[in-house]
Short mmCIF file of C-alpha atoms in Angstrom, two decimals:
data_model
loop_
_atom_site.label_atom_id
_atom_site.label_comp_id
_atom_site.label_asym_id
_atom_site.label_seq_id
_atom_site.Cartn_x
_atom_site.Cartn_y
_atom_site.Cartn_z
CA MET H 30 -24.48 -23.87 55.20
CA ALA H 31 -20.94 -22.67 55.90
CA THR H 32 -19.52 -25.79 54.33
CA ALA H 33 -21.60 -25.28 51.21
CA HIS H 34 -20.48 -21.64 51.00
CA ALA H 35 -16.84 -22.65 51.37
CA GLN H 36 -17.24 -25.27 48.67
CA LYS H 37 -18.83 -22.67 46.39
CA ASN H 38 -15.93 -20.31 46.96
CA LYS H 39 -13.48 -23.11 46.25
CA MET H 40 -15.18 -23.78 42.93
CA TYR H 41 -14.95 -20.08 42.05
CA LEU H 42 -11.24 -20.11 42.81
CA MET H 43 -10.54 -23.30 40.88
CA THR H 44 -12.47 -22.10 37.84
CA ALA H 45 -10.71 -18.75 37.93
CA GLY H 46 -7.49 -20.74 38.06
CA VAL H 47 -8.16 -21.89 34.50
CA LEU H 48 -7.45 -18.35 33.37
CA ALA H 49 -4.94 -17.44 36.08
CA VAL H 50 -2.63 -20.39 35.49
CA GLY H 51 -2.86 -20.01 31.74
CA VAL H 52 -2.08 -16.32 31.93
CA ALA H 53 0.93 -17.04 34.11
CA ALA H 54 2.19 -19.63 31.66
CA TYR H 55 1.87 -17.12 28.88
CA GLY H 56 3.93 -14.58 30.78
CA LEU H 57 1.22 -12.06 31.54
CA GLY H 58 1.06 -12.48 35.33
CA ARG H 59 -1.35 -14.12 37.74
CA VAL H 60 -4.89 -12.83 38.18
CA TYR H 61 -6.99 -13.69 41.24
CA PRO H 62 -10.62 -12.50 41.23
CA PRO H 63 -12.31 -12.02 44.60
CA LEU H 64 -14.46 -14.70 46.13
CA GLY H 65 -18.07 -14.57 47.20
CA PRO H 66 -21.54 -14.78 45.72
CA SER H 67 -22.69 -12.43 43.01
CA ALA H 68 -25.33 -9.85 43.87
CA GLY H 69 -27.00 -9.11 40.60
CA THR H 70 -25.32 -7.69 37.54
CA ILE H 71 -22.01 -5.94 38.12
CA ALA H 72 -21.09 -3.09 35.82
CA PRO H 73 -17.89 -3.91 33.93
CA ALA H 74 -16.05 -0.83 35.17
CA ASP H 75 -16.68 -1.81 38.81
CA ARG H 76 -15.65 -5.41 38.51
CA TYR H 77 -12.71 -6.88 40.45
CA VAL H 78 -11.37 -3.57 41.71
CA ASN H 79 -9.92 -5.43 44.71
CA ALA H 80 -8.27 -8.19 42.69
CA GLN H 81 -4.77 -8.92 43.91
CA VAL H 82 -2.90 -7.87 40.79
CA GLY H 83 0.50 -6.33 41.36
CA ALA H 84 1.88 -3.50 39.27
CA GLY H 85 4.38 -5.81 37.65
CA ASP H 86 2.04 -8.71 37.05
CA VAL H 87 0.68 -7.62 33.68
CA GLN H 88 2.90 -6.39 30.87
CA LEU H 89 1.98 -2.86 29.90
CA GLY H 90 2.36 -3.52 26.20
CA ASP H 91 -0.56 -5.95 26.09
CA THR H 92 -3.63 -4.95 28.10
CA SER H 93 -5.74 -7.87 26.86
CA VAL H 94 -5.96 -9.67 30.19
CA ALA H 95 -6.84 -6.53 32.15
CA GLU H 96 -9.53 -5.71 29.62
CA LEU H 97 -10.81 -9.28 29.72
CA MET H 98 -11.35 -8.96 33.48
CA GLN H 99 -13.83 -6.15 32.84
CA THR H 100 -16.07 -8.19 30.55
CA ASP H 101 -19.22 -10.19 31.03
CA ALA H 102 -17.29 -13.21 29.74
CA PHE H 103 -14.94 -13.09 32.72
CA GLU H 104 -17.91 -12.70 35.07
CA LEU H 105 -19.50 -15.75 33.48
CA MET H 106 -16.29 -17.75 33.69
CA VAL H 107 -15.84 -17.11 37.40
CA LYS H 108 -19.42 -17.36 38.65
CA ASP H 109 -21.55 -19.18 36.09
CA ALA H 110 -22.40 -22.76 37.06
CA ASN H 111 -22.58 -23.82 33.41
CA PHE H 112 -19.02 -22.80 32.76
CA ARG H 113 -17.74 -24.39 35.97
CA ALA H 114 -19.40 -27.63 34.91
CA PHE H 115 -17.90 -27.32 31.46
CA ALA H 116 -14.42 -26.67 32.89
CA ALA H 117 -14.75 -29.95 34.80
CA SER H 118 -16.16 -31.89 31.85
CA PRO H 119 -14.50 -34.46 29.58
CA ALA H 120 -15.06 -32.06 26.68
CA PHE H 121 -12.86 -29.38 28.24
CA GLN H 122 -10.21 -31.94 29.15
CA ALA H 123 -10.19 -33.24 25.59
CA LEU H 124 -9.95 -29.75 24.17
CA ALA H 125 -7.24 -28.78 26.64
CA ALA H 126 -5.09 -31.46 25.05
CA ASN H 127 -5.46 -29.84 21.63
CA PRO H 128 -5.33 -26.05 21.33
CA SER H 129 -6.00 -26.22 17.58
CA ALA H 130 -9.29 -27.97 18.25
CA MET H 131 -10.17 -25.45 20.94
CA ALA H 132 -9.40 -22.61 18.54
CA ALA H 133 -11.70 -24.17 15.96
CA LEU H 134 -14.48 -24.56 18.49
CA MET H 135 -14.10 -21.01 19.78
CA ALA H 136 -14.36 -19.72 16.22
CA ASN H 137 -17.64 -21.61 15.65
CA PRO H 138 -19.26 -22.22 19.08
CA LYS H 139 -22.85 -22.18 17.86
CA ALA H 140 -22.14 -24.48 14.93
CA PHE H 141 -20.43 -27.04 17.15
CA ALA H 142 -23.01 -26.84 19.93
CA ALA H 143 -25.83 -27.38 17.44
CA LEU H 144 -24.03 -30.33 15.86
CA ALA H 145 -23.17 -31.83 19.26
CA ALA H 146 -26.87 -31.93 20.10
CA ASN H 147 -26.96 -34.91 17.75
CA PRO H 148 -24.03 -37.14 18.78
CA GLN H 149 -24.55 -39.44 15.82
CA ALA H 150 -24.34 -36.52 13.41
CA PHE H 151 -21.26 -35.19 15.25
CA ALA H 152 -19.55 -38.54 14.85
CA GLY H 153 -20.59 -38.72 11.20
CA VAL H 154 -19.15 -35.32 10.36
CA ALA H 155 -15.95 -36.10 12.30
CA GLN H 156 -15.56 -39.37 10.41
CA ALA H 157 -16.23 -37.55 7.14
CA ALA H 158 -13.48 -35.08 7.98
CA GLN H 159 -11.06 -37.94 8.57
CA ALA H 160 -12.05 -39.59 5.31
CA ALA H 161 -11.78 -36.37 3.31
CA ALA H 162 -8.62 -34.97 4.95
CA ALA H 163 -6.38 -36.49 2.29
CA LEU H 164 -8.23 -34.45 -0.33
CA ALA H 165 -7.76 -31.15 1.51
CA PRO H 166 -4.52 -30.04 -0.23
CA ARG H 167 -6.04 -30.61 -3.66
CA ALA H 168 -9.27 -29.02 -2.49
CA GLN H 169 -7.37 -25.87 -1.51
CA GLN H 170 -6.28 -25.43 -5.10
CA ALA H 171 -9.78 -26.19 -6.35
CA ASN H 172 -11.31 -23.69 -3.93
CA ALA H 173 -8.92 -20.99 -5.04
CA ALA H 174 -9.65 -21.69 -8.70
CA LEU H 175 -13.39 -21.78 -8.08
CA MET H 176 -13.25 -18.46 -6.24
CA GLY H 177 -11.28 -16.94 -9.12
CA VAL H 178 -14.03 -17.84 -11.58
CA VAL H 179 -16.88 -16.91 -9.24
CA ALA H 180 -15.37 -13.56 -8.25
CA ALA H 181 -14.91 -12.57 -11.89
CA HIS H 182 -18.24 -13.97 -13.15
CA PRO H 183 -20.62 -14.07 -10.15
CA GLN H 184 -23.98 -13.73 -11.87
CA ALA H 185 -23.20 -16.16 -14.68
CA MET H 186 -21.89 -18.79 -12.23
CA LEU H 187 -24.92 -18.41 -9.97
CA ALA H 188 -27.20 -18.72 -12.99
CA MET H 189 -25.63 -22.04 -13.91
CA ALA H 190 -25.48 -23.24 -10.30
CA ALA H 191 -29.27 -22.93 -10.17
CA HIS H 192 -29.27 -25.98 -12.48
CA PRO H 193 -26.82 -28.35 -10.71
CA GLN H 194 -26.93 -31.31 -13.14
CA ALA H 195 -26.35 -29.18 -16.23
CA PHE H 196 -23.76 -27.07 -14.40
CA ALA H 197 -21.79 -30.15 -13.35
CA SER H 198 -21.85 -31.41 -16.95
CA ILE H 199 -20.37 -28.11 -18.14
CA ALA H 200 -17.67 -28.20 -15.45
CA ASN H 201 -16.77 -31.79 -16.29
CA ASN H 202 -16.31 -30.96 -19.98
CA ALA H 203 -15.51 -27.25 -19.89
CA ALA H 204 -13.33 -27.27 -23.01
CA ALA H 205 -16.26 -28.42 -25.12
CA PHE H 206 -18.37 -25.49 -23.88
CA SER H 207 -15.74 -22.81 -24.42
CA GLN H 208 -17.02 -22.42 -28.00
CA PHE H 209 -20.08 -20.63 -26.60
CA ALA H 210 -17.98 -17.77 -25.20
CA ALA H 211 -18.25 -16.09 -28.58
CA ASN H 212 -21.91 -16.95 -29.15
CA PRO H 213 -24.06 -17.37 -26.01
CA SER H 214 -27.23 -17.51 -28.08
CA ALA H 215 -25.86 -20.68 -29.67
CA PHE H 216 -25.59 -22.16 -26.16
CA GLN H 217 -29.28 -21.53 -25.55
CA ASN H 218 -30.21 -23.14 -28.87
CA ALA H 219 -28.00 -26.15 -28.17
CA ALA H 220 -29.36 -26.54 -24.64
CA ALA H 221 -32.94 -26.37 -25.89
CA ASN H 222 -32.09 -29.29 -28.20
CA ALA H 223 -29.74 -31.04 -25.79
CA ALA H 224 -30.69 -34.55 -26.90
CA ALA H 225 -28.98 -33.82 -30.21
CA ASN H 226 -25.76 -32.46 -28.65
CA SER H 227 -23.11 -35.00 -27.61
CA ALA H 228 -21.87 -32.84 -24.72
CA MET H 229 -25.39 -32.34 -23.34
CA GLN H 230 -27.43 -35.43 -24.20
CA ALA H 231 -26.55 -37.32 -20.98
CA ASN H 232 -28.41 -34.61 -19.04
CA ALA H 233 -30.77 -33.40 -21.74
CA ALA H 234 -33.68 -32.61 -19.43
CA ALA H 235 -31.48 -30.49 -17.16
CA PHE H 236 -30.09 -28.49 -20.11
CA GLN H 237 -33.56 -27.97 -21.54
CA LYS H 238 -34.72 -26.60 -18.19
CA MET H 239 -31.73 -24.24 -18.12
CA ALA H 240 -32.47 -23.06 -21.66
CA ALA H 241 -36.01 -22.22 -20.59
CA ASP H 242 -34.79 -20.16 -17.61
CA ALA H 243 -34.87 -16.59 -18.91
CA THR H 244 -32.93 -15.22 -15.93
CA ALA H 245 -30.12 -17.74 -16.42
CA MET H 246 -29.92 -17.11 -20.16
CA ASN H 247 -29.81 -13.35 -19.68
CA ALA H 248 -26.94 -13.74 -17.19
CA LEU H 249 -24.97 -15.91 -19.64
CA ARG H 250 -25.60 -13.56 -22.54
CA ALA H 251 -24.38 -10.68 -20.39
CA ASP H 252 -21.18 -12.53 -19.46
CA PRO H 253 -20.31 -15.27 -21.97
CA GLY H 254 -16.67 -15.07 -20.92
CA VAL H 255 -17.57 -17.40 -18.08
CA PHE H 256 -17.27 -20.34 -20.49
CA ASN H 257 -13.63 -19.50 -21.20
CA ALA H 258 -12.95 -18.94 -17.50
CA MET H 259 -14.34 -22.37 -16.65
CA SER H 260 -12.29 -23.94 -19.42
CA ALA H 261 -9.12 -22.29 -18.08
CA SER H 262 -9.79 -23.81 -14.65
CA ALA H 263 -11.23 -27.08 -15.91
CA LYS H 264 -8.99 -29.45 -13.96
CA ALA H 265 -9.70 -27.78 -10.62
CA LEU H 266 -13.44 -27.56 -11.24
CA GLN H 267 -13.69 -31.21 -12.24
CA ALA H 268 -12.50 -32.23 -8.78
CA ALA H 269 -15.67 -30.81 -7.22
CA ALA H 270 -18.16 -31.37 -10.05
CA GLY H 271 -18.67 -35.07 -9.35
CA GLN H 272 -21.44 -34.30 -6.84
CA PRO H 273 -23.70 -31.71 -8.55
CA GLN H 274 -25.66 -30.55 -5.51
CA ALA H 275 -22.57 -29.98 -3.37
CA PHE H 276 -20.77 -28.31 -6.29
CA ALA H 277 -23.66 -25.89 -6.82
CA ALA H 278 -23.77 -25.15 -3.09
CA ALA H 279 -20.02 -24.39 -3.13
CA VAL H 280 -20.52 -21.88 -5.93
CA GLN H 281 -23.35 -20.19 -4.05
CA SER H 282 -21.22 -19.94 -0.89
CA ALA H 283 -18.25 -18.63 -2.87
CA ALA H 284 -20.45 -15.99 -4.52
CA ASN H 285 -21.72 -14.92 -1.11
CA ALA H 286 -18.16 -14.62 0.20
CA ALA H 287 -17.05 -12.69 -2.89
CA GLN H 288 -19.90 -10.21 -2.52
CA GLN H 289 -19.11 -9.62 1.16
CA MET H 290 -15.39 -9.12 0.47
CA ARG H 291 -16.03 -6.89 -2.52
CA GLN H 292 -18.28 -4.65 -0.44
CA ALA H 293 -15.52 -4.43 2.17
CA GLY H 294 -13.10 -3.26 -0.52
CA ILE H 295 -11.18 -6.49 -1.14
CA ALA H 296 -9.90 -6.88 -4.69
CA ASN H 297 -10.93 -9.94 -6.71
CA ASN H 298 -7.36 -11.18 -7.15
CA ALA H 299 -6.91 -11.41 -3.36
CA MET H 300 -9.98 -13.54 -2.78
CA GLN H 301 -8.38 -16.70 -4.11
CA ALA H 302 -5.73 -16.66 -1.37
CA PHE H 303 -8.40 -16.52 1.33
CA ALA H 304 -10.49 -19.22 -0.38
CA ALA H 305 -7.48 -21.56 -0.36
CA ASN H 306 -7.09 -21.23 3.44
CA PRO H 307 -10.53 -20.33 4.84
CA HIS H 308 -9.95 -21.81 8.30
CA ALA H 309 -6.74 -19.85 8.83
CA PHE H 310 -8.39 -16.72 7.43
CA ALA H 311 -11.31 -17.11 9.85
CA ALA H 312 -8.90 -17.68 12.76
CA LEU H 313 -7.03 -14.46 12.02
CA LEU H 314 -10.26 -12.49 11.66
CA SER H 315 -11.45 -13.86 15.00
CA GLN H 316 -8.59 -11.94 16.65
CA PRO H 317 -9.09 -8.31 15.57
CA ARG H 318 -5.95 -7.08 17.31
CA ALA H 319 -3.79 -9.57 15.46
CA MET H 320 -5.52 -8.79 12.16
CA ASN H 321 -5.08 -5.04 12.68
CA ALA H 322 -1.41 -5.55 13.48
CA VAL H 323 -0.91 -7.66 10.36
CA ALA H 324 -2.75 -5.11 8.21
CA SER H 325 -0.70 -2.26 9.68
CA HIS H 326 2.61 -4.03 9.05
CA ALA H 327 1.50 -6.12 6.09
CA LYS H 328 4.78 -6.26 4.17
CA ALA H 329 6.73 -7.41 7.21
CA PHE H 330 4.23 -10.18 7.94
CA ALA H 331 4.10 -11.20 4.29
CA ALA H 332 7.87 -11.67 4.45
CA LEU H 333 7.57 -13.75 7.64
CA ALA H 334 4.87 -15.92 6.07
CA ALA H 335 7.43 -17.32 3.63
CA HIS H 336 8.90 -19.02 6.73
CA PRO H 337 5.80 -20.54 8.38
CA GLN H 338 7.54 -22.50 11.13
CA ALA H 339 9.45 -19.46 12.33
CA MET H 340 6.35 -17.28 12.09
CA ALA H 341 4.31 -19.78 14.12
CA ALA H 342 7.00 -19.75 16.84
CA MET H 343 6.99 -15.96 16.87
CA PHE H 344 3.19 -15.82 17.18
CA ALA H 345 3.23 -18.32 20.06
CA ASN H 346 5.94 -16.35 21.88
CA ALA H 347 5.15 -12.87 20.63
CA GLN H 348 6.18 -10.96 23.73
CA SER H 349 9.73 -12.24 23.68
CA PHE H 350 10.28 -10.74 20.23
CA GLY H 351 9.38 -7.19 21.25
CA GLN H 352 13.01 -6.61 22.19
CA PHE H 353 13.92 -6.47 18.50
CA ALA H 354 11.65 -3.52 17.66
CA GLY H 355 14.51 -1.12 18.31
CA ASN H 356 17.22 -3.26 16.75
CA PRO H 357 16.20 -5.48 13.82
CA ASN H 358 19.84 -6.27 13.10
CA ALA H 359 19.96 -8.00 16.48
CA PHE H 360 17.05 -10.15 15.36
CA GLN H 361 18.93 -11.25 12.26
CA ASN H 362 22.01 -12.07 14.30
CA ALA H 363 20.03 -13.98 16.89
CA ALA H 364 18.10 -15.90 14.23
CA ALA H 365 21.28 -16.79 12.35
CA ASN H 366 22.77 -18.22 15.56
CA ALA H 367 19.55 -19.55 17.07
CA ALA H 368 20.95 -22.97 17.98
CA ALA H 369 23.85 -21.51 19.92
CA ASN H 370 22.21 -18.47 21.44
CA SER H 371 19.39 -19.78 23.62
CA ALA H 372 19.71 -16.80 25.96
CA ALA H 373 18.48 -14.46 23.22
CA ASN H 374 15.26 -16.33 22.65
CA ALA H 375 14.28 -19.87 23.65
CA ALA H 376 11.67 -20.02 20.87
CA MET H 377 14.44 -19.53 18.32
CA LYS H 378 16.51 -22.37 19.71
CA ALA H 379 13.55 -24.75 19.52
CA ASN H 380 13.15 -23.86 15.83
CA ALA H 381 16.77 -23.14 14.98
CA ALA H 382 16.75 -24.38 11.39
CA ALA H 383 13.65 -22.35 10.52
CA PHE H 384 15.09 -19.15 12.01
CA SER H 385 18.44 -19.72 10.35
CA LYS H 386 16.68 -19.95 7.01
CA LEU H 387 14.74 -16.78 7.78
CA ALA H 388 17.94 -14.94 8.69
CA ALA H 389 19.45 -15.93 5.33
CA ASP H 390 16.47 -14.58 3.38
CA ALA H 391 17.65 -11.13 2.32
CA ALA H 392 14.23 -10.00 1.11
CA ALA H 393 12.58 -10.99 4.40
CA MET H 394 15.27 -9.29 6.47
CA ASN H 395 14.99 -6.10 4.42
CA ALA H 396 11.22 -6.07 4.96
CA LEU H 397 11.65 -6.44 8.73
CA LYS H 398 14.39 -3.81 8.87
CA ALA H 399 12.15 -1.44 6.94
CA ASP H 400 9.38 -1.91 9.52
CA PRO H 401 10.84 -3.08 12.85
CA ARG H 402 7.70 -1.91 14.65
CA ALA H 403 6.16 -5.17 13.45
CA PHE H 404 7.99 -6.80 16.39
CA ALA H 405 6.36 -4.36 18.80
CA SER H 406 2.96 -4.95 17.24
CA MET H 407 3.28 -8.65 18.07
CA ALA H 408 4.51 -8.03 21.62
CA ASN H 409 1.78 -5.47 22.32
CA ASN H 410 -0.87 -7.93 21.15
CA ALA H 411 0.72 -11.11 22.45
CA VAL H 412 -2.50 -12.73 23.62
CA ALA H 413 -4.15 -12.23 20.22
CA PHE H 414 -1.16 -13.60 18.31
CA GLY H 415 -0.96 -16.54 20.70
CA GLY H 416 -4.57 -17.27 19.81
CA VAL H 417 -3.76 -17.69 16.13
CA ALA H 418 -0.42 -19.44 16.59
CA ALA H 419 -1.97 -22.87 16.05
CA ASN H 420 -3.06 -21.77 12.56
CA ALA H 421 -0.02 -19.69 11.70
CA GLN H 422 1.57 -22.24 9.38
CA ALA H 423 -1.54 -22.14 7.18
CA MET H 424 -1.26 -18.35 6.91
CA ASN H 425 0.96 -18.63 3.90
CA ALA H 426 2.75 -15.95 1.92
CA ALA H 427 -0.13 -15.69 -0.56
CA MET H 428 -2.60 -14.92 2.22
CA MET H 429 -0.35 -12.37 3.90
CA SER H 430 0.41 -10.74 0.55
CA ALA H 431 -3.32 -10.53 -0.13
CA ILE H 432 -3.80 -8.80 3.22
CA SER H 433 -0.88 -6.53 2.38
CA SER H 434 -2.41 -5.45 -0.94
CA ASN H 435 -5.76 -4.80 0.78
CA ALA H 436 -4.42 -3.42 4.06
CA ALA H 437 -6.83 -0.46 4.20
CA ALA H 438 -9.87 -2.73 3.98
CA PHE H 439 -8.63 -4.94 6.83
CA ALA H 440 -7.59 -1.99 8.99
CA ASN H 441 -11.10 -0.54 8.75
CA ALA H 442 -12.97 -1.71 11.87
CA ALA H 443 -16.29 -1.07 10.11
CA ASN H 444 -15.56 -4.05 7.86
CA ALA H 445 -15.11 -6.56 10.70
CA ALA H 446 -18.60 -8.08 10.67
CA GLN H 447 -18.72 -8.26 6.89
CA LEU H 448 -15.33 -9.95 6.65
CA ALA H 449 -16.27 -12.43 9.38
CA SER H 450 -19.38 -13.29 7.39
CA ALA H 451 -17.23 -13.74 4.29
CA ALA H 452 -14.92 -16.10 6.19
CA ARG H 453 -17.86 -18.25 7.24
CA ALA H 454 -19.05 -18.39 3.64
CA LEU H 455 -15.55 -19.39 2.52
CA GLN H 456 -15.52 -22.18 5.10
CA ALA H 457 -18.87 -23.36 3.78
CA ALA H 458 -17.56 -23.29 0.21
CA GLN H 459 -14.54 -25.35 1.25
CA ALA H 460 -16.70 -27.91 3.05
CA GLN H 461 -19.06 -28.21 0.11
CA SER H 462 -16.22 -28.50 -2.40
CA VAL H 463 -14.37 -31.14 -0.38
CA ALA H 464 -17.61 -33.04 0.23
CA ALA H 465 -18.30 -33.05 -3.51
CA SER H 466 -14.81 -34.37 -4.29
CA ALA H 467 -14.92 -36.96 -1.51
CA ALA H 468 -18.37 -38.19 -2.51
CA ALA H 469 -17.34 -38.46 -6.16
CA SER H 470 -14.25 -40.50 -5.22
CA GLY H 471 -16.24 -42.85 -2.98
CA ARG H 472 -14.77 -41.56 0.29
CA LEU H 473 -18.18 -40.32 1.52
CA ASN H 474 -21.52 -42.06 1.21
CA ALA H 475 -24.72 -40.12 0.60
CA ALA H 476 -25.61 -39.86 4.30
CA ALA H 477 -22.17 -38.52 5.24
CA ALA H 478 -22.26 -36.02 2.39
CA GLN H 479 -25.64 -34.73 3.56
CA ALA H 480 -24.34 -34.38 7.14
CA VAL H 481 -21.41 -32.33 5.87
CA LEU H 482 -23.62 -30.08 3.75
CA ALA H 483 -25.85 -29.47 6.77
CA ASN H 484 -22.85 -28.47 8.95
CA PRO H 485 -20.31 -26.82 6.62
CA GLN H 486 -18.53 -24.56 9.14
CA ALA H 487 -18.04 -27.38 11.64
CA PHE H 488 -16.79 -29.69 8.88
CA SER H 489 -14.32 -27.07 7.64
CA ALA H 490 -12.92 -26.68 11.16
CA MET H 491 -12.72 -30.45 11.61
CA LEU H 492 -10.78 -30.76 8.36
CA ALA H 493 -7.96 -28.80 9.96
CA ASN H 494 -7.92 -31.11 13.03
CA PRO H 495 -9.52 -34.42 11.99
CA GLN H 496 -7.77 -36.63 14.55
CA ALA H 497 -8.65 -34.37 17.49
CA PHE H 498 -12.32 -34.24 16.63
CA ALA H 499 -12.49 -37.97 15.86
CA ALA H 500 -11.12 -38.61 19.37
CA MET H 501 -13.71 -36.27 20.84
CA ALA H 502 -16.52 -37.93 18.88
CA SER H 503 -15.55 -41.25 20.49
CA ARG H 504 -16.24 -39.77 23.94
CA PRO H 505 -20.04 -39.36 24.34
CA GLN H 506 -19.64 -37.34 27.54
CA ALA H 507 -17.43 -34.81 25.74
CA VAL H 508 -19.95 -34.32 22.95
CA ALA H 509 -22.81 -34.05 25.42
CA ALA H 510 -20.91 -31.40 27.38
CA LEU H 511 -20.47 -29.31 24.24
CA ALA H 512 -24.20 -29.45 23.54
CA ALA H 513 -25.08 -28.58 27.13
CA ASN H 514 -22.78 -25.56 27.36
CA GLN H 515 -23.64 -23.57 24.26
CA ARG H 516 -24.35 -20.42 26.28
CA ALA H 517 -21.03 -20.57 28.10
CA MET H 518 -19.00 -21.22 24.96
CA ALA H 519 -20.81 -18.58 22.90
CA ALA H 520 -20.35 -15.93 25.59
CA LEU H 521 -16.66 -16.71 25.97
CA ALA H 522 -16.02 -16.97 22.24
CA ALA H 523 -17.52 -13.50 21.81
CA GLN H 524 -14.52 -12.15 23.72
CA PRO H 525 -11.47 -12.32 21.44
CA ASN H 526 -9.06 -12.03 24.37
CA PHE H 527 -10.51 -15.07 26.11
CA ALA H 528 -10.79 -17.01 22.86
CA ALA H 529 -7.13 -16.25 22.24
CA LEU H 530 -6.11 -17.50 25.68
CA LEU H 531 -8.06 -20.72 25.27
CA ALA H 532 -6.50 -21.27 21.85
CA ASN H 533 -2.97 -20.71 23.14
CA PRO H 534 -0.78 -23.84 23.52
CA ALA H 535 0.95 -22.45 26.64
CA MET H 536 -2.33 -22.06 28.47
CA HIS H 537 -3.38 -25.60 27.60
CA ALA H 538 -0.10 -26.96 28.92
CA ALA H 539 -0.66 -25.05 32.15
CA ILE H 540 -4.21 -26.34 32.51
CA ARG H 541 -3.06 -29.92 32.09
CA GLN H 542 -0.16 -29.48 34.51
CA ALA H 543 -2.25 -27.80 37.19
CA GLY H 544 -5.10 -30.30 36.92
CA VAL H 545 -7.61 -27.47 37.16
CA ALA H 546 -10.47 -29.49 35.73
CA GLN H 547 -9.99 -32.27 38.24
CA GLY H 548 -9.76 -29.75 41.08
CA ALA H 549 -12.99 -28.03 40.02
CA ALA H 550 -14.75 -31.38 39.98
CA SER H 551 -13.67 -32.24 43.53
#
């Protein structure tokens, strides 16, 4: 009995070490929770009052770790058998080698757990992501263009999307349909007699069905400008129109996202930037402290975003840049001499060329000098910024500028759930658009396309890390562990501080070095 109890305590300690070692690597101190069995539910305020945390162990500017210790997620991590098993599993080891993949999983735990329940489907979606990855840059432009049209003409686009074959025909030959912008009644007449119209006769039955749909015709008569809008974005729309069902689904997802963002107060012209980078947008939203900091210092972060490599380094080492909050000129000097001045900031030396370029950007330096508290906002929320560091290079200037021009909407905590829902819809739209393009170009067969459409959020996340998820799919034990630990992952992902730590590259390096997973298994 005593031996079993000692072994149980050892497992508690080793599992807690996952967080403790990672926190130490990140520069926030070591945290040691007490040992012993749990006696029922412990109120958060009473938890770990005897933990051996010294006054200097946790930086006062960022209270994320201390707050994390008071949550149910920390209780689960330390004492839940499911999590301990997951920490010792091949899945955790695989994810620990790739913080970007872990960040993707933490942003969509339910989607991945559901997909992992069918290993064959998981492998199929991972393979589809690999096959479609080459199309992602072009798809970003297509997604942005599609969102521009949908945001400006939501009802008309949804009306057409209800008839996928006819809608795809219009998108594939948008210039020919622009004539109907001035006379939508003529479109209805032409569609009703589609067999006699050269632009419609290949899908005559589909156009006739659309013409007989009173709701669709009313929407087009109310907004005939949609024909011109589609013509103006014809090239981008054609990329996704080759697979009508997926194209229609992308429009429906984009319309859902646009509605959610509009209700949150986001302007139409900003939506395209988020549609072009939905995974990065979702990652930033998953860390409310980082998003609030960006929204509160939007112009400074928009300036940094023009230098993605430097910004990514700053996010990953946010605390070390707090020193410049009181002296932005010192930041410019240090950045300009990054290669020679390693004492000022090691992160600068490792990315010397990027920081030198940032220092030479007068507009960026002026923005930072006008708002030097942006440095403090990063340092005071270091865990949150570390959690988005893996996606920082995708948070381009257009995205940050869009946040800047809609700062009030993002700073409003009441919008958080609605914006998160919008991000998921944008990820779905991206997955559906890429799947349509890939299927049309022969990169995806029908079965793979259907798997993608059934798991759009997971596919969108895999697109950002195709190699990592392909490697995981080749390890049946890893996939099985994901499926078996949905509760643990969902509970932990619900805590932004913990999700940020697990997504942080420094913590993953510490986990690998310490061999925590192997120790927990012993």
